[in-house]
PDB file of C-alpha atoms in Angstrom:
ATOM      1  CA  UNK A  32     109.803 114.231  95.114  1.00  0.00           C
ATOM      2  CA  UNK A  33     107.024 112.476  97.060  1.00  0.00           C
ATOM      3  CA  UNK A  34     106.469 113.046 100.694  1.00  0.00           C
ATOM      4  CA  UNK A  35     106.009 109.938 102.877  1.00  0.00           C
ATOM      5  CA  UNK A  36     104.341 109.780 106.281  1.00  0.00           C
ATOM      6  CA  UNK A  37     104.455 107.760 109.448  1.00  0.00           C
ATOM      7  CA  UNK A  38     101.906 107.472 112.159  1.00  0.00           C
ATOM      8  CA  UNK A  39     102.691 109.101 115.447  1.00  0.00           C
ATOM      9  CA  UNK A  40      99.450 108.503 117.237  1.00  0.00           C
ATOM     10  CA  UNK A  41      95.918 107.114 116.376  1.00  0.00           C
ATOM     11  CA  UNK A  42      92.535 107.013 118.070  1.00  0.00           C
ATOM     12  CA  UNK A  43      91.067 104.091 116.156  1.00  0.00           C
ATOM     13  CA  UNK A  44      89.896 106.278 113.306  1.00  0.00           C
ATOM     14  CA  UNK A  45      92.241 109.235 112.798  1.00  0.00           C
ATOM     15  CA  UNK A  46      96.066 109.340 112.889  1.00  0.00           C
ATOM     16  CA  UNK A  47      98.444 112.075 113.766  1.00  0.00           C
ATOM     17  CA  UNK A  48     101.168 111.772 111.239  1.00  0.00           C
ATOM     18  CA  UNK A  49     104.695 113.130 110.813  1.00  0.00           C
ATOM     19  CA  UNK A  50     106.505 113.490 107.472  1.00  0.00           C
ATOM     20  CA  UNK A  51     109.280 111.256 106.451  1.00  0.00           C
ATOM     21  CA  UNK A  52     111.660 110.654 103.632  1.00  0.00           C
ATOM     22  CA  UNK A  53     111.447 106.872 103.854  1.00  0.00           C
ATOM     23  CA  UNK A  54     109.207 104.580 101.804  1.00  0.00           C
ATOM     24  CA  UNK A  55     109.413 101.969 104.603  1.00  0.00           C
ATOM     25  CA  UNK A  56     107.838 104.461 107.177  1.00  0.00           C
ATOM     26  CA  UNK A  57     105.066 105.165 104.731  1.00  0.00           C
ATOM     27  CA  UNK A  58     104.541 101.406 103.886  1.00  0.00           C
ATOM     28  CA  UNK A  59     104.248 100.453 107.583  1.00  0.00           C
ATOM     29  CA  UNK A  60     101.305 102.759 108.033  1.00  0.00           C
ATOM     30  CA  UNK A  61      99.271 101.195 105.243  1.00  0.00           C
ATOM     31  CA  UNK A  62      96.628  98.517 105.995  1.00  0.00           C
ATOM     32  CA  UNK A  63      97.474  95.641 103.618  1.00  0.00           C
ATOM     33  CA  UNK A  64     100.768  94.459 102.095  1.00  0.00           C
ATOM     34  CA  UNK A  65      99.282  94.887  98.659  1.00  0.00           C
ATOM     35  CA  UNK A  66      98.810  98.584  99.285  1.00  0.00           C
ATOM     36  CA  UNK A  67     102.379  99.160 100.333  1.00  0.00           C
ATOM     37  CA  UNK A  68     103.632  99.015  96.706  1.00  0.00           C
ATOM     38  CA  UNK A  69     105.246 102.025  95.049  1.00  0.00           C
ATOM     39  CA  UNK A  70     106.483 102.790  91.603  1.00  0.00           C
ATOM     40  CA  UNK A  71     109.458 104.900  90.627  1.00  0.00           C
ATOM     41  CA  UNK A  72     109.361 107.413  87.808  1.00  0.00           C
ATOM     42  CA  UNK A  73     110.256 104.639  85.269  1.00  0.00           C
ATOM     43  CA  UNK A  74     107.403 102.385  86.444  1.00  0.00           C
ATOM     44  CA  UNK A  75     109.560  99.952  88.319  1.00  0.00           C
ATOM     45  CA  UNK A  76     107.625  98.434  91.268  1.00  0.00           C
ATOM     46  CA  UNK A  77     109.131  98.903  94.788  1.00  0.00           C
ATOM     47  CA  UNK A  78     108.056  96.626  97.491  1.00  0.00           C
ATOM     48  CA  UNK A  79     109.643  98.087 100.732  1.00  0.00           C
ATOM     49  CA  UNK A  80     108.097  95.330 102.882  1.00  0.00           C
ATOM     50  CA  UNK A  81     109.199  92.519 100.503  1.00  0.00           C
ATOM     51  CA  UNK A  82     105.799  90.748 100.660  1.00  0.00           C
ATOM     52  CA  UNK A  83     103.229  92.970  98.890  1.00  0.00           C
ATOM     53  CA  UNK A  84     103.963  91.969  95.292  1.00  0.00           C
ATOM     54  CA  UNK A  85     103.943  88.293  96.088  1.00  0.00           C
ATOM     55  CA  UNK A  86     100.702  88.727  98.090  1.00  0.00           C
ATOM     56  CA  UNK A  87      99.087  90.646  95.206  1.00  0.00           C
ATOM     57  CA  UNK A  88     100.003  87.953  92.694  1.00  0.00           C
ATOM     58  CA  UNK A  89      98.829  85.190  94.921  1.00  0.00           C
ATOM     59  CA  UNK A  90      95.609  86.963  95.867  1.00  0.00           C
ATOM     60  CA  UNK A  91      96.378  86.985  99.578  1.00  0.00           C
ATOM     61  CA  UNK A  92      94.928  89.870 101.586  1.00  0.00           C
ATOM     62  CA  UNK A  93      97.232  90.347 104.653  1.00  0.00           C
ATOM     63  CA  UNK A  94      97.532  93.146 107.195  1.00  0.00           C
ATOM     64  CA  UNK A  95     100.906  94.714 107.514  1.00  0.00           C
ATOM     65  CA  UNK A  96     102.838  93.456 110.507  1.00  0.00           C
ATOM     66  CA  UNK A  97     100.431  92.703 113.327  1.00  0.00           C
ATOM     67  CA  UNK A  98      96.734  92.540 112.124  1.00  0.00           C
ATOM     68  CA  UNK A  99      95.338  93.444 115.605  1.00  0.00           C
ATOM     69  CA  UNK A 100      97.483  96.608 115.776  1.00  0.00           C
ATOM     70  CA  UNK A 101      96.456  97.678 112.276  1.00  0.00           C
ATOM     71  CA  UNK A 102      92.786  97.152 113.152  1.00  0.00           C
ATOM     72  CA  UNK A 103      92.980  99.149 116.414  1.00  0.00           C
ATOM     73  CA  UNK A 104      94.637 101.980 114.473  1.00  0.00           C
ATOM     74  CA  UNK A 105      91.534 102.202 112.256  1.00  0.00           C
ATOM     75  CA  UNK A 106      88.495 100.052 112.602  1.00  0.00           C
ATOM     76  CA  UNK A 107      87.413 100.728 109.095  1.00  0.00           C
ATOM     77  CA  UNK A 108      90.219  98.356 108.029  1.00  0.00           C
ATOM     78  CA  UNK A 109      87.978  95.445 109.072  1.00  0.00           C
ATOM     79  CA  UNK A 110      85.554  96.328 106.213  1.00  0.00           C
ATOM     80  CA  UNK A 111      88.348  97.156 103.896  1.00  0.00           C
ATOM     81  CA  UNK A 112      89.796  93.610 104.521  1.00  0.00           C
ATOM     82  CA  UNK A 113      86.637  92.006 103.230  1.00  0.00           C
ATOM     83  CA  UNK A 114      86.270  94.459 100.342  1.00  0.00           C
ATOM     84  CA  UNK A 115      89.818  93.817  99.196  1.00  0.00           C
ATOM     85  CA  UNK A 116      89.300  90.176  99.525  1.00  0.00           C
ATOM     86  CA  UNK A 117      86.139  90.430  97.360  1.00  0.00           C
ATOM     87  CA  UNK A 118      88.061  92.299  94.708  1.00  0.00           C
ATOM     88  CA  UNK A 119      91.557  90.973  94.765  1.00  0.00           C
ATOM     89  CA  UNK A 120      91.558  87.779  96.907  1.00  0.00           C
ATOM     90  CA  UNK A 121      91.956  84.343  95.513  1.00  0.00           C
ATOM     91  CA  UNK A 122      88.642  82.547  96.314  1.00  0.00           C
ATOM     92  CA  UNK A 123      90.391  79.158  96.114  1.00  0.00           C
ATOM     93  CA  UNK A 124      92.895  80.175  98.807  1.00  0.00           C
ATOM     94  CA  UNK A 125      90.245  81.758 101.066  1.00  0.00           C
ATOM     95  CA  UNK A 126      91.017  84.056 103.972  1.00  0.00           C
ATOM     96  CA  UNK A 127      94.094  83.926 106.038  1.00  0.00           C
ATOM     97  CA  UNK A 128      93.131  82.405 109.472  1.00  0.00           C
ATOM     98  CA  UNK A 129      95.273  84.784 111.519  1.00  0.00           C
ATOM     99  CA  UNK A 130      93.794  87.853 109.740  1.00  0.00           C
ATOM    100  CA  UNK A 131      90.231  86.527 110.157  1.00  0.00           C
ATOM    101  CA  UNK A 132      90.896  85.901 113.863  1.00  0.00           C
ATOM    102  CA  UNK A 133      92.102  89.472 114.348  1.00  0.00           C
ATOM    103  CA  UNK A 134      89.156  90.903 112.414  1.00  0.00           C
ATOM    104  CA  UNK A 135      86.689  88.943 114.679  1.00  0.00           C
ATOM    105  CA  UNK A 136      88.588  90.094 117.833  1.00  0.00           C
ATOM    106  CA  UNK A 137      88.345  93.772 116.722  1.00  0.00           C
ATOM    107  CA  UNK A 138      84.804  93.659 115.500  1.00  0.00           C
ATOM    108  CA  UNK A 139      83.457  95.657 118.567  1.00  0.00           C
ATOM    109  CA  UNK A 140      85.448  98.629 117.216  1.00  0.00           C
ATOM    110  CA  UNK A 141      83.018  98.856 114.278  1.00  0.00           C
ATOM    111  CA  UNK A 142      80.575 100.637 116.622  1.00  0.00           C
ATOM    112  CA  UNK A 143      82.917 103.708 116.542  1.00  0.00           C
ATOM    113  CA  UNK A 144      82.473 104.100 112.771  1.00  0.00           C
ATOM    114  CA  UNK A 145      79.858 106.392 111.220  1.00  0.00           C
ATOM    115  CA  UNK A 146      76.979 104.834 109.250  1.00  0.00           C
ATOM    116  CA  UNK A 147      78.125 106.705 106.230  1.00  0.00           C
ATOM    117  CA  UNK A 148      81.655 105.244 106.304  1.00  0.00           C
ATOM    118  CA  UNK A 149      80.190 101.716 106.825  1.00  0.00           C
ATOM    119  CA  UNK A 150      77.717 102.214 104.020  1.00  0.00           C
ATOM    120  CA  UNK A 151      80.410 103.403 101.624  1.00  0.00           C
ATOM    121  CA  UNK A 152      82.612 100.356 102.269  1.00  0.00           C
ATOM    122  CA  UNK A 153      79.707  98.011 101.994  1.00  0.00           C
ATOM    123  CA  UNK A 154      78.585  99.405  98.647  1.00  0.00           C
ATOM    124  CA  UNK A 155      82.136  98.991  97.306  1.00  0.00           C
ATOM    125  CA  UNK A 156      82.285  95.444  98.569  1.00  0.00           C
ATOM    126  CA  UNK A 157      78.859  94.461  97.075  1.00  0.00           C
ATOM    127  CA  UNK A 158      80.008  95.912  93.747  1.00  0.00           C
ATOM    128  CA  UNK A 159      82.715  93.215  93.445  1.00  0.00           C
ATOM    129  CA  UNK A 160      82.077  90.539  90.760  1.00  0.00           C
ATOM    130  CA  UNK A 161      81.340  87.903  93.448  1.00  0.00           C
ATOM    131  CA  UNK A 162      80.930  89.386  97.060  1.00  0.00           C
ATOM    132  CA  UNK A 163      79.417  86.221  98.432  1.00  0.00           C
ATOM    133  CA  UNK A 164      82.566  84.589  99.916  1.00  0.00           C
ATOM    134  CA  UNK A 165      83.461  87.821 101.634  1.00  0.00           C
ATOM    135  CA  UNK A 166      79.950  88.191 103.011  1.00  0.00           C
ATOM    136  CA  UNK A 167      80.005  84.597 104.215  1.00  0.00           C
ATOM    137  CA  UNK A 168      83.278  85.212 106.057  1.00  0.00           C
ATOM    138  CA  UNK A 169      81.853  88.514 107.509  1.00  0.00           C
ATOM    139  CA  UNK A 170      78.935  86.455 108.828  1.00  0.00           C
ATOM    140  CA  UNK A 171      81.250  83.753 110.293  1.00  0.00           C
ATOM    141  CA  UNK A 172      83.383  86.301 111.970  1.00  0.00           C
ATOM    142  CA  UNK A 173      80.481  88.258 113.445  1.00  0.00           C
ATOM    143  CA  UNK A 174      81.177  91.313 111.432  1.00  0.00           C
ATOM    144  CA  UNK A 175      78.197  91.117 109.192  1.00  0.00           C
ATOM    145  CA  UNK A 176      75.684  91.119 112.147  1.00  0.00           C
ATOM    146  CA  UNK A 177      77.356  94.290 113.423  1.00  0.00           C
ATOM    147  CA  UNK A 178      77.048  96.293 110.295  1.00  0.00           C
ATOM    148  CA  UNK A 179      73.798  94.810 108.732  1.00  0.00           C
ATOM    149  CA  UNK A 180      71.940  93.141 111.501  1.00  0.00           C
ATOM    150  CA  UNK A 181      69.640  90.355 110.211  1.00  0.00           C
ATOM    151  CA  UNK A 182      71.503  90.129 106.859  1.00  0.00           C
ATOM    152  CA  UNK A 183      71.795  86.683 105.306  1.00  0.00           C
ATOM    153  CA  UNK A 184      74.740  86.224 103.024  1.00  0.00           C
ATOM    154  CA  UNK A 185      73.308  83.187 101.395  1.00  0.00           C
ATOM    155  CA  UNK A 186      70.911  85.309  99.189  1.00  0.00           C
ATOM    156  CA  UNK A 187      73.839  87.082  97.495  1.00  0.00           C
ATOM    157  CA  UNK A 188      75.526  84.251  95.599  1.00  0.00           C
ATOM    158  CA  UNK A 189      72.336  83.279  93.595  1.00  0.00           C
ATOM    159  CA  UNK A 190      71.923  86.960  92.598  1.00  0.00           C
ATOM    160  CA  UNK A 191      75.514  87.108  91.339  1.00  0.00           C
ATOM    161  CA  UNK A 192      74.950  83.969  89.245  1.00  0.00           C
ATOM    162  CA  UNK A 193      71.610  85.313  87.919  1.00  0.00           C
ATOM    163  CA  UNK A 194      73.324  88.493  86.765  1.00  0.00           C
ATOM    164  CA  UNK A 195      76.070  86.437  84.971  1.00  0.00           C
ATOM    165  CA  UNK A 196      73.463  84.175  83.280  1.00  0.00           C
ATOM    166  CA  UNK A 197      71.604  87.252  81.972  1.00  0.00           C
ATOM    167  CA  UNK A 198      74.769  88.895  80.920  1.00  0.00           C
ATOM    168  CA  UNK A 199      74.167  91.759  83.353  1.00  0.00           C
ATOM    169  CA  UNK A 200      76.988  93.944  84.800  1.00  0.00           C
ATOM    170  CA  UNK A 201      76.932  95.865  88.079  1.00  0.00           C
ATOM    171  CA  UNK A 202      78.185  98.858  86.200  1.00  0.00           C
TER     172      UNK A 202
END
């Protein structure tokens, strides 16, 4: 049997948790609807929030419940938002306006994160097949200037296309 958790308290980086027997408690403490999916022992997907599977299929990266609350619980979620979008988001659909506004509002909280954590998330984002749209939205929202001062996202897209043309892989 799996143990589920629920958040009791958080300081913007670490959470005090209590154990629970409910998937819904555990799902509500996740960052995005697509990470709140579970599977039973037969492989059947369980979506306690009722939105995660649809969001995953549609390439929508959305915070669970209130985006601002999720961000204040852990500011690393800002960078994870862009990374998840770079990997799983639908580039034709773009970013959800409400989520992007919450990210911009919470960007000052990035100053509480260690350089190592920021670097780790940025390396994972940059390893996506085409990180340029995410980097462009990071720039527009003010996040990129906070984590990589002076960075210009317009240089990334041509590099991605050069790699594709040469048959190179980031692996």
